[in-house]
């Protein structure tokens, strides 16, 4: 047994095909990728067949046992290779495998398995030939092998016809596959001619395997590029959907905040109406009294009535101004150095009527440094918290000492913090959660 350069070339070619087949099949099996599995199957079977030929055609192994088992293994690889090619033909053209395609594939595999039966296809004799490329040793093939080879030729001819027919109808890349199958078909015929002694020379089926693998590899690359474009398009579509959902969430949040403000504004309108009733009643009563007493009353009495009117008017004006601050529309915060205590008192005035009917309010004004805040936003936040705090007492027992809302403001670590504490038997966990949600939304 002599190691020749041709043997090294055959082994290297087989190694490349086997490695490519293992990688393609492993990746495609996990990803359920049909073309990748076809490439793996064709590369593996072609690589193993080429490795077997390296021992007979390139190395000239005289051992009949090795040659017999090498020939049987090649027979099996040929059956599997043709079977995979039949399936790839239909997958590449986008048509599901018909019943006759399954029959052809099963027949090819069965022929390959029969090659493993001792002395059925591969005989016990070794044929040694002296060719221009060196000594070639091949196992003797039986008459059954000739018949089975004819069946394989018929299978490949049917697939070739299918490709030519598809190419005639204008199917994409069908002509390329027809040409590749034609080359492989001719190398198979040449292989049979060499095995049966009809022709002499070097085997060419390795070239046929290489053409087949190259064409299928090209299919895989084209599919990869198409899948890549599809993934890019899908990514762009998903990105647009995510952005759309994000915009929708922002709009929904803004609508929720507007609804929250409208709800609070509706309650404030009722409270402001009640609050304005008192100063307006004072103004009306004092005005009638002045009208009746203007000419005959003591100036001191008139001065007291005027003072009542001024105080009531100032109170009504303060209520209106507080309400204007609350309902002012703004897109961006307008921060300024403001007194937090004044903001708290303004918020308490806006909901004072509701607070008097709901709970006892414990609030002592505290002197704290001014802070850079948006008075309107802080007023809105405090009003929402106080409104929900009032809802924490559904029974509205103002006389109950248990229904209590405590407000504290203090400085901590350079920050001004406002704490609203709701306590009482009738304060529910849900109402407290709503108050906290209101604070977070502001």
CSV table of C-alpha atoms in Angstrom, one decimal:
chain,number,residue,atom,x,y,z
A,1,UNK,CA,0.0,0.0,0.0
A,2,UNK,CA,1.6,3.2,-1.3
A,3,UNK,CA,0.7,6.7,0.0
A,4,UNK,CA,0.2,8.8,-3.1
A,5,UNK,CA,-0.5,12.6,-3.7
A,6,UNK,CA,-3.8,11.6,-5.2
A,7,UNK,CA,-4.7,9.8,-1.9
A,8,UNK,CA,-4.0,13.0,0.0
A,9,UNK,CA,-6.2,15.0,-2.3
A,10,UNK,CA,-9.1,12.5,-2.0
A,11,UNK,CA,-8.8,12.5,1.8
A,12,UNK,CA,-8.6,16.3,2.0
A,13,UNK,CA,-11.7,16.6,-0.2
A,14,UNK,CA,-13.6,14.1,1.8
A,15,UNK,CA,-12.6,15.8,5.1
A,16,UNK,CA,-13.9,19.2,3.8
A,17,UNK,CA,-17.2,17.7,2.7
A,18,UNK,CA,-17.7,15.7,6.0
A,19,UNK,CA,-16.9,18.8,8.1
A,20,UNK,CA,-19.3,20.9,6.1
A,21,UNK,CA,-22.0,18.3,6.3
A,22,UNK,CA,-21.6,17.9,10.1
A,23,UNK,CA,-21.8,21.7,10.7
A,24,UNK,CA,-24.7,22.3,8.3
A,25,UNK,CA,-26.7,19.4,9.6
A,26,UNK,CA,-26.1,20.3,13.3
A,27,UNK,CA,-27.1,24.0,12.8
A,28,UNK,CA,-30.1,23.2,10.6
A,29,UNK,CA,-31.4,20.4,12.8
A,30,UNK,CA,-31.7,22.8,15.8
A,31,UNK,CA,-33.2,25.6,13.6
A,32,UNK,CA,-35.5,23.2,11.7
A,33,UNK,CA,-33.9,24.5,8.4
A,34,UNK,CA,-34.7,22.2,5.5
A,35,UNK,CA,-32.1,23.4,3.0
A,36,UNK,CA,-29.4,23.2,5.7
A,37,UNK,CA,-30.3,19.6,6.4
A,38,UNK,CA,-30.2,18.8,2.7
A,39,UNK,CA,-26.7,20.4,2.4
A,40,UNK,CA,-25.6,18.4,5.5
A,41,UNK,CA,-26.9,15.1,4.1
A,42,UNK,CA,-25.4,15.6,0.6
A,43,UNK,CA,-22.0,16.7,2.0
A,44,UNK,CA,-21.8,13.8,4.5
A,45,UNK,CA,-22.7,11.1,2.0
A,46,UNK,CA,-20.4,12.6,-0.7
A,47,UNK,CA,-17.5,12.9,1.8
A,48,UNK,CA,-17.8,9.3,3.0
A,49,UNK,CA,-18.1,8.0,-0.6
A,50,UNK,CA,-15.0,10.0,-1.6
A,51,UNK,CA,-13.1,8.6,1.4
A,52,UNK,CA,-14.0,5.1,0.3
A,53,UNK,CA,-12.7,5.8,-3.2
A,54,UNK,CA,-9.5,7.1,-1.8
A,55,UNK,CA,-8.7,3.5,-0.6
A,56,UNK,CA,-9.5,1.9,-3.9
A,57,UNK,CA,-8.7,4.3,-6.7
A,58,UNK,CA,-6.0,6.4,-5.1
A,59,UNK,CA,-4.3,4.1,-2.7
A,60,UNK,CA,-4.7,0.8,-4.5
A,61,UNK,CA,-5.5,-1.3,-1.4
A,62,UNK,CA,-5.0,-5.0,-2.2
A,63,UNK,CA,-6.9,-6.3,0.9
A,64,UNK,CA,-10.2,-7.8,-0.5
A,65,UNK,CA,-12.0,-7.5,2.9
A,66,UNK,CA,-11.3,-3.8,3.2
A,67,UNK,CA,-12.4,-3.2,-0.5
A,68,UNK,CA,-15.6,-5.2,-0.1
A,69,UNK,CA,-16.7,-3.3,3.0
A,70,UNK,CA,-15.6,0.0,1.3
A,71,UNK,CA,-17.6,-0.9,-1.7
A,72,UNK,CA,-20.7,-1.8,0.4
A,73,UNK,CA,-20.3,1.5,2.3
A,74,UNK,CA,-20.1,3.5,-0.9
A,75,UNK,CA,-23.2,1.7,-2.1
A,76,UNK,CA,-25.1,2.9,1.0
A,77,UNK,CA,-23.8,6.4,0.6
A,78,UNK,CA,-24.9,6.5,-3.0
A,79,UNK,CA,-28.5,5.5,-2.0
A,80,UNK,CA,-28.7,8.1,0.7
A,81,UNK,CA,-27.2,10.8,-1.5
A,82,UNK,CA,-29.7,10.3,-4.3
A,83,UNK,CA,-32.6,10.2,-1.8
A,84,UNK,CA,-31.6,13.5,-0.3
A,85,UNK,CA,-31.2,15.0,-3.8
A,86,UNK,CA,-34.7,13.9,-4.8
A,87,UNK,CA,-36.2,15.7,-1.7
A,88,UNK,CA,-34.1,18.8,-2.3
A,89,UNK,CA,-35.3,19.1,-5.8
A,90,UNK,CA,-38.9,19.6,-4.7
A,91,UNK,CA,-38.0,21.7,-1.7
A,92,UNK,CA,-35.9,24.1,-3.8
A,93,UNK,CA,-38.7,24.5,-6.3
A,94,UNK,CA,-41.2,25.2,-3.5
A,95,UNK,CA,-43.4,22.2,-4.1
A,96,UNK,CA,-44.3,19.7,-1.3
A,97,UNK,CA,-42.9,16.2,-1.9
A,98,UNK,CA,-45.6,14.2,-3.8
A,99,UNK,CA,-46.2,10.5,-3.2
A,100,UNK,CA,-44.1,9.4,-6.1
A,101,UNK,CA,-41.2,11.5,-4.7
A,102,UNK,CA,-41.4,9.7,-1.5
A,103,UNK,CA,-41.5,6.3,-3.3
A,104,UNK,CA,-38.3,7.3,-5.3
A,105,UNK,CA,-36.5,8.4,-2.1
A,106,UNK,CA,-37.5,5.2,-0.3
A,107,UNK,CA,-36.4,3.1,-3.2
A,108,UNK,CA,-33.0,4.8,-3.3
A,109,UNK,CA,-32.4,4.2,0.4
A,110,UNK,CA,-33.5,0.6,0.1
A,111,UNK,CA,-31.0,0.0,-2.7
A,112,UNK,CA,-28.3,1.5,-0.6
A,113,UNK,CA,-29.1,-0.7,2.4
A,114,UNK,CA,-29.2,-3.8,0.2
A,115,UNK,CA,-25.6,-3.0,-0.7
A,116,UNK,CA,-24.6,-3.9,2.8
A,117,UNK,CA,-25.8,-7.5,2.3
A,118,UNK,CA,-22.7,-9.7,1.8
A,119,UNK,CA,-22.1,-10.9,-1.8
A,120,UNK,CA,-25.4,-9.4,-3.0
A,121,UNK,CA,-24.0,-6.4,-4.8
A,122,UNK,CA,-20.2,-6.5,-4.0
A,123,UNK,CA,-18.5,-9.8,-4.8
A,124,UNK,CA,-15.6,-11.4,-3.1
A,125,UNK,CA,-13.1,-10.9,-5.9
A,126,UNK,CA,-10.8,-7.9,-6.3
A,127,UNK,CA,-10.2,-6.4,-9.7
A,128,UNK,CA,-6.7,-4.9,-10.2
A,129,UNK,CA,-6.1,-2.6,-13.1
A,130,UNK,CA,-3.1,-0.7,-14.3
A,131,UNK,CA,-4.2,2.7,-15.5
A,132,UNK,CA,-2.4,5.9,-16.6
A,133,UNK,CA,-2.9,7.3,-13.1
A,134,UNK,CA,-1.6,4.2,-11.3
A,135,UNK,CA,-2.8,0.9,-10.0
A,136,UNK,CA,-6.6,0.8,-9.3
A,137,UNK,CA,-8.2,-1.9,-7.2
A,138,UNK,CA,-12.0,-2.2,-7.1
A,139,UNK,CA,-14.3,-4.9,-5.7
A,140,UNK,CA,-16.1,-7.0,-8.2
A,141,UNK,CA,-19.8,-6.0,-8.7
A,142,UNK,CA,-22.5,-8.7,-9.2
A,143,UNK,CA,-25.3,-8.9,-11.8
A,144,UNK,CA,-27.7,-7.7,-9.1
A,145,UNK,CA,-25.6,-4.6,-8.7
A,146,UNK,CA,-25.9,-3.9,-12.4
A,147,UNK,CA,-29.7,-4.1,-12.1
A,148,UNK,CA,-29.8,-1.9,-9.0
A,149,UNK,CA,-27.5,0.6,-10.8
A,150,UNK,CA,-30.0,0.8,-13.6
A,151,UNK,CA,-32.8,1.6,-11.1
A,152,UNK,CA,-30.7,4.4,-9.7
A,153,UNK,CA,-30.0,5.8,-13.2
A,154,UNK,CA,-33.8,5.8,-13.8
A,155,UNK,CA,-34.4,7.7,-10.5
A,156,UNK,CA,-31.9,10.4,-11.3
A,157,UNK,CA,-33.3,10.6,-14.9
A,158,UNK,CA,-36.8,11.3,-13.5
A,159,UNK,CA,-35.4,14.0,-11.2
A,160,UNK,CA,-33.5,15.5,-14.1
A,161,UNK,CA,-36.7,15.5,-16.2
A,162,UNK,CA,-38.5,17.3,-13.4
A,163,UNK,CA,-35.9,20.0,-13.2
A,164,UNK,CA,-35.9,20.5,-17.0
A,165,UNK,CA,-39.7,20.7,-17.0
A,166,UNK,CA,-39.6,23.3,-14.2
A,167,UNK,CA,-36.9,25.3,-16.0
A,168,UNK,CA,-39.0,25.3,-19.2
A,169,UNK,CA,-41.9,26.8,-17.1
A,170,UNK,CA,-39.5,29.6,-15.9
A,171,UNK,CA,-39.0,28.4,-12.4
A,172,UNK,CA,-36.2,30.2,-10.5
A,173,UNK,CA,-32.8,28.5,-10.7
A,174,UNK,CA,-34.2,25.2,-12.0
A,175,UNK,CA,-31.9,25.3,-15.0
A,176,UNK,CA,-28.8,25.6,-12.7
A,177,UNK,CA,-30.0,22.5,-10.8
A,178,UNK,CA,-30.7,20.6,-14.0
A,179,UNK,CA,-27.1,21.3,-15.2
A,180,UNK,CA,-25.7,20.3,-11.8
A,181,UNK,CA,-27.7,17.1,-11.8
A,182,UNK,CA,-26.7,16.4,-15.4
A,183,UNK,CA,-23.0,16.6,-14.4
A,184,UNK,CA,-23.6,14.4,-11.4
A,185,UNK,CA,-25.5,12.0,-13.6
A,186,UNK,CA,-22.6,11.7,-16.1
A,187,UNK,CA,-20.1,11.1,-13.3
A,188,UNK,CA,-22.3,8.3,-11.9
A,189,UNK,CA,-22.4,6.7,-15.3
A,190,UNK,CA,-18.6,7.0,-15.5
A,191,UNK,CA,-18.3,5.4,-12.0
A,192,UNK,CA,-20.4,2.4,-13.1
A,193,UNK,CA,-18.3,2.1,-16.3
A,194,UNK,CA,-15.1,2.0,-14.3
A,195,UNK,CA,-16.5,-0.5,-11.7
A,196,UNK,CA,-17.7,-2.9,-14.5
A,197,UNK,CA,-14.5,-2.6,-16.5
A,198,UNK,CA,-16.2,-0.9,-19.4
A,199,UNK,CA,-13.9,2.1,-19.2
A,200,UNK,CA,-10.5,2.7,-17.6
A,201,UNK,CA,-9.0,5.7,-15.9
A,202,UNK,CA,-9.6,7.8,-12.8
A,203,UNK,CA,-12.9,8.1,-11.1
A,204,UNK,CA,-14.8,11.5,-11.6
A,205,UNK,CA,-17.6,11.1,-9.2
A,206,UNK,CA,-15.8,13.3,-6.7
A,207,UNK,CA,-16.3,16.1,-9.1
A,208,UNK,CA,-20.0,15.3,-9.4
A,209,UNK,CA,-20.3,15.4,-5.6
A,210,UNK,CA,-18.5,18.7,-5.5
A,211,UNK,CA,-20.9,20.2,-8.1
A,212,UNK,CA,-23.9,19.0,-6.2
A,213,UNK,CA,-22.7,20.3,-2.9
A,214,UNK,CA,-21.8,23.7,-4.4
A,215,UNK,CA,-25.2,24.1,-6.0
A,216,UNK,CA,-27.0,23.3,-2.7
A,217,UNK,CA,-24.6,25.5,-0.8
A,218,UNK,CA,-25.6,28.3,-3.1
A,219,UNK,CA,-29.2,27.6,-2.3
A,220,UNK,CA,-28.4,27.8,1.4
A,221,UNK,CA,-26.6,31.2,0.9
A,222,UNK,CA,-29.5,32.6,-1.1
A,223,UNK,CA,-32.0,31.5,1.5
A,224,UNK,CA,-29.8,33.0,4.2
A,225,UNK,CA,-29.7,36.3,2.4
A,226,UNK,CA,-33.5,36.2,1.9
A,227,UNK,CA,-34.0,35.3,5.6
A,228,UNK,CA,-31.7,38.1,6.6
A,229,UNK,CA,-33.7,40.6,4.5
A,230,UNK,CA,-36.9,39.2,6.0
A,231,UNK,CA,-35.5,39.6,9.5
A,232,UNK,CA,-34.5,43.2,8.8
A,233,UNK,CA,-38.0,43.9,7.6
A,234,UNK,CA,-39.5,42.1,10.6
A,235,UNK,CA,-37.2,44.0,12.9
A,236,UNK,CA,-38.3,47.3,11.4
A,237,UNK,CA,-41.9,46.3,11.6
A,238,UNK,CA,-41.5,45.3,15.3
A,239,UNK,CA,-39.6,48.5,16.0
A,240,UNK,CA,-42.5,50.5,14.5
A,241,UNK,CA,-45.0,48.6,16.5
A,242,UNK,CA,-43.1,49.1,19.7
A,243,UNK,CA,-42.8,52.9,19.0
A,244,UNK,CA,-46.5,53.0,18.2
A,245,UNK,CA,-47.3,51.2,21.5
A,246,UNK,CA,-45.0,53.5,23.4
A,247,UNK,CA,-46.7,56.6,21.8
A,248,UNK,CA,-50.1,55.0,22.6
A,249,UNK,CA,-49.0,54.5,26.3
A,250,UNK,CA,-47.9,58.1,26.5
A,251,UNK,CA,-51.2,59.3,25.1
A,252,UNK,CA,-53.1,57.0,27.4
A,253,UNK,CA,-51.2,58.3,30.4
A,254,UNK,CA,-51.9,61.9,29.3
A,255,UNK,CA,-55.5,61.0,28.9
A,256,UNK,CA,-55.6,59.4,32.3
A,257,UNK,CA,-54.0,62.4,33.9
A,258,UNK,CA,-56.5,64.7,32.1
A,259,UNK,CA,-59.3,62.5,33.3
A,260,UNK,CA,-57.9,62.6,36.9
A,261,UNK,CA,-57.7,66.4,36.7
A,262,UNK,CA,-61.2,66.7,35.4
A,263,UNK,CA,-62.5,64.5,38.1
A,264,UNK,CA,-60.7,66.6,40.7
A,265,UNK,CA,-61.9,69.7,39.0
A,266,UNK,CA,-65.5,68.6,39.1
A,267,UNK,CA,-65.3,68.1,42.8
A,268,UNK,CA,-63.5,71.4,43.2
A,269,UNK,CA,-66.2,73.2,41.3
A,270,UNK,CA,-68.7,71.9,43.8
A,271,UNK,CA,-66.5,72.9,46.7
A,272,UNK,CA,-65.7,76.3,45.3
A,273,UNK,CA,-69.4,76.9,44.8
A,274,UNK,CA,-70.0,76.1,48.5
A,275,UNK,CA,-67.0,78.2,49.5
A,276,UNK,CA,-68.1,81.2,47.4
A,277,UNK,CA,-71.7,81.0,48.9
A,278,UNK,CA,-70.5,82.3,52.3
A,279,UNK,CA,-68.6,85.4,51.1
A,280,UNK,CA,-71.2,86.2,48.6
A,281,UNK,CA,-73.9,85.9,51.2
A,282,UNK,CA,-71.9,88.3,53.4
A,283,UNK,CA,-71.5,90.7,50.6
A,284,UNK,CA,-75.2,90.6,49.7
A,285,UNK,CA,-76.4,91.0,53.3
A,286,UNK,CA,-73.9,93.8,54.0
A,287,UNK,CA,-74.8,95.6,50.8
A,288,UNK,CA,-78.5,95.5,51.7
A,289,UNK,CA,-77.8,96.7,55.2
A,290,UNK,CA,-75.6,99.5,53.9
A,291,UNK,CA,-78.4,100.5,51.5
A,292,UNK,CA,-80.9,100.8,54.4
A,293,UNK,CA,-78.6,102.3,56.9
A,294,UNK,CA,-76.4,104.5,54.8
A,295,UNK,CA,-78.1,107.8,55.7
A,296,UNK,CA,-79.1,107.1,59.3
A,297,UNK,CA,-76.5,104.8,60.8
A,298,UNK,CA,-73.4,105.4,62.8
A,299,UNK,CA,-70.3,105.7,60.6
A,300,UNK,CA,-68.6,103.2,62.8
A,301,UNK,CA,-71.3,100.6,62.0
A,302,UNK,CA,-70.9,101.4,58.3
A,303,UNK,CA,-67.2,101.0,58.6
A,304,UNK,CA,-67.7,97.5,60.1
A,305,UNK,CA,-70.0,96.5,57.3
A,306,UNK,CA,-67.5,97.7,54.7
A,307,UNK,CA,-64.8,95.7,56.4
A,308,UNK,CA,-67.0,92.6,56.2
A,309,UNK,CA,-67.5,93.2,52.5
A,310,UNK,CA,-63.8,93.7,51.9
A,311,UNK,CA,-62.9,90.5,53.8
A,312,UNK,CA,-65.6,88.5,52.0
A,313,UNK,CA,-64.5,89.9,48.6
A,314,UNK,CA,-60.9,89.1,49.4
A,315,UNK,CA,-61.8,85.6,50.4
A,316,UNK,CA,-63.8,85.1,47.1
A,317,UNK,CA,-60.9,86.5,45.1
A,318,UNK,CA,-58.4,84.2,46.8
A,319,UNK,CA,-60.6,81.2,46.0
A,320,UNK,CA,-60.9,82.2,42.4
A,321,UNK,CA,-57.1,82.8,42.1
A,322,UNK,CA,-56.4,79.4,43.7
A,323,UNK,CA,-58.7,77.7,41.2
A,324,UNK,CA,-57.0,79.5,38.3
A,325,UNK,CA,-53.6,78.3,39.4
A,326,UNK,CA,-55.0,74.7,39.6
A,327,UNK,CA,-56.6,74.7,36.2
A,328,UNK,CA,-53.8,76.5,34.3
A,329,UNK,CA,-52.8,74.4,31.2
A,330,UNK,CA,-49.0,73.9,30.8
A,331,UNK,CA,-46.9,71.5,28.8
A,332,UNK,CA,-43.6,72.2,30.5
A,333,UNK,CA,-42.9,72.7,34.2
A,334,UNK,CA,-42.6,76.4,35.2
A,335,UNK,CA,-40.2,76.2,38.2
A,336,UNK,CA,-39.6,79.2,40.4
A,337,UNK,CA,-38.5,79.8,43.9
A,338,UNK,CA,-41.7,79.3,45.8
A,339,UNK,CA,-43.0,78.9,49.4
A,340,UNK,CA,-44.1,75.3,49.8
A,341,UNK,CA,-46.2,76.2,52.9
A,342,UNK,CA,-48.3,78.6,50.8
A,343,UNK,CA,-48.8,75.9,48.1
A,344,UNK,CA,-50.1,73.5,50.8
A,345,UNK,CA,-52.5,76.2,52.2
A,346,UNK,CA,-53.8,76.9,48.7
A,347,UNK,CA,-54.4,73.2,48.2
A,348,UNK,CA,-56.3,73.0,51.5
A,349,UNK,CA,-58.4,76.0,50.6
A,350,UNK,CA,-59.4,74.4,47.3
A,351,UNK,CA,-60.7,71.2,49.0
A,352,UNK,CA,-61.7,72.7,52.4
A,353,UNK,CA,-65.4,72.0,52.0
A,354,UNK,CA,-64.7,68.3,51.2
A,355,UNK,CA,-62.2,68.0,54.0
A,356,UNK,CA,-64.5,69.4,56.6
A,357,UNK,CA,-67.1,66.7,55.7
A,358,UNK,CA,-64.6,63.8,55.5
A,359,UNK,CA,-62.0,64.0,58.3
A,360,UNK,CA,-60.1,66.1,60.8
A,361,UNK,CA,-57.1,67.9,59.2
A,362,UNK,CA,-54.1,68.3,61.3
A,363,UNK,CA,-51.9,70.9,59.7
A,364,UNK,CA,-49.6,73.4,61.4
A,365,UNK,CA,-47.8,75.8,59.0
A,366,UNK,CA,-44.0,75.4,59.3
A,367,UNK,CA,-41.3,77.7,58.1
A,368,UNK,CA,-39.1,76.0,55.6
A,369,UNK,CA,-36.8,77.5,52.9
A,370,UNK,CA,-38.2,78.3,49.5
A,371,UNK,CA,-37.7,75.6,46.9
A,372,UNK,CA,-37.4,75.6,43.1
A,373,UNK,CA,-40.8,74.0,42.2
A,374,UNK,CA,-43.7,74.4,39.8
A,375,UNK,CA,-46.5,75.7,42.1
A,376,UNK,CA,-49.3,74.6,39.8
A,377,UNK,CA,-48.0,71.0,39.5
A,378,UNK,CA,-47.4,70.7,43.3
A,379,UNK,CA,-50.9,72.1,43.9
A,380,UNK,CA,-52.4,69.6,41.5
A,381,UNK,CA,-50.5,66.7,43.1
A,382,UNK,CA,-51.6,67.8,46.6
A,383,UNK,CA,-55.2,68.3,45.6
A,384,UNK,CA,-55.3,64.8,44.0
A,385,UNK,CA,-53.8,63.3,47.2
A,386,UNK,CA,-56.3,65.1,49.4
A,387,UNK,CA,-59.2,64.2,47.2
A,388,UNK,CA,-58.3,60.5,47.4
A,389,UNK,CA,-57.7,60.9,51.1
A,390,UNK,CA,-61.2,62.1,51.5
A,391,UNK,CA,-62.4,59.1,49.5
A,392,UNK,CA,-60.7,56.9,52.1
A,393,UNK,CA,-63.6,57.8,54.5
A,394,UNK,CA,-66.8,56.7,52.7
A,395,UNK,CA,-68.9,57.2,55.8
A,396,UNK,CA,-67.8,60.9,56.0
A,397,UNK,CA,-68.0,61.0,59.7
A,398,UNK,CA,-66.5,64.4,60.4
A,399,UNK,CA,-67.2,64.1,64.1
A,400,UNK,CA,-65.2,60.9,64.3
A,401,UNK,CA,-61.8,61.4,65.9
A,402,UNK,CA,-60.6,58.3,64.0
A,403,UNK,CA,-60.9,60.0,60.6
A,404,UNK,CA,-57.7,62.0,60.4
A,405,UNK,CA,-55.5,63.5,57.7
A,406,UNK,CA,-52.2,64.8,58.9
A,407,UNK,CA,-50.0,67.0,56.8
A,408,UNK,CA,-46.4,67.8,57.6
A,409,UNK,CA,-43.6,69.7,55.7
A,410,UNK,CA,-40.0,69.5,56.7
A,411,UNK,CA,-36.5,69.8,55.3
A,412,UNK,CA,-34.3,66.7,54.9
A,413,UNK,CA,-30.9,66.5,53.3
A,414,UNK,CA,-31.4,69.8,51.4
A,415,UNK,CA,-34.8,68.7,50.1
A,416,UNK,CA,-38.3,69.9,51.1
A,417,UNK,CA,-40.6,66.9,51.8
A,418,UNK,CA,-44.4,67.0,52.2
A,419,UNK,CA,-46.0,64.0,54.0
A,420,UNK,CA,-49.8,63.3,53.9
A,421,UNK,CA,-50.7,60.7,56.4
A,422,UNK,CA,-54.3,59.1,56.2
A,423,UNK,CA,-55.5,57.2,59.2
A,424,UNK,CA,-58.8,56.0,60.5
A,425,UNK,CA,-61.0,52.8,60.8
A,426,UNK,CA,-62.9,53.6,57.6
A,427,UNK,CA,-59.7,54.3,55.5
A,428,UNK,CA,-59.5,51.4,53.0
A,429,UNK,CA,-56.3,50.1,51.5
A,430,UNK,CA,-57.7,50.7,48.0
A,431,UNK,CA,-58.2,54.4,48.7
A,432,UNK,CA,-54.7,54.7,50.1
A,433,UNK,CA,-53.3,53.1,47.0
A,434,UNK,CA,-55.2,55.5,44.8
A,435,UNK,CA,-53.7,58.4,46.8
A,436,UNK,CA,-50.2,57.0,46.2
A,437,UNK,CA,-50.9,56.4,42.5
A,438,UNK,CA,-52.1,60.0,42.2
A,439,UNK,CA,-48.8,61.2,43.7
A,440,UNK,CA,-46.8,59.0,41.4
A,441,UNK,CA,-48.7,60.2,38.3
A,442,UNK,CA,-47.9,63.8,39.1
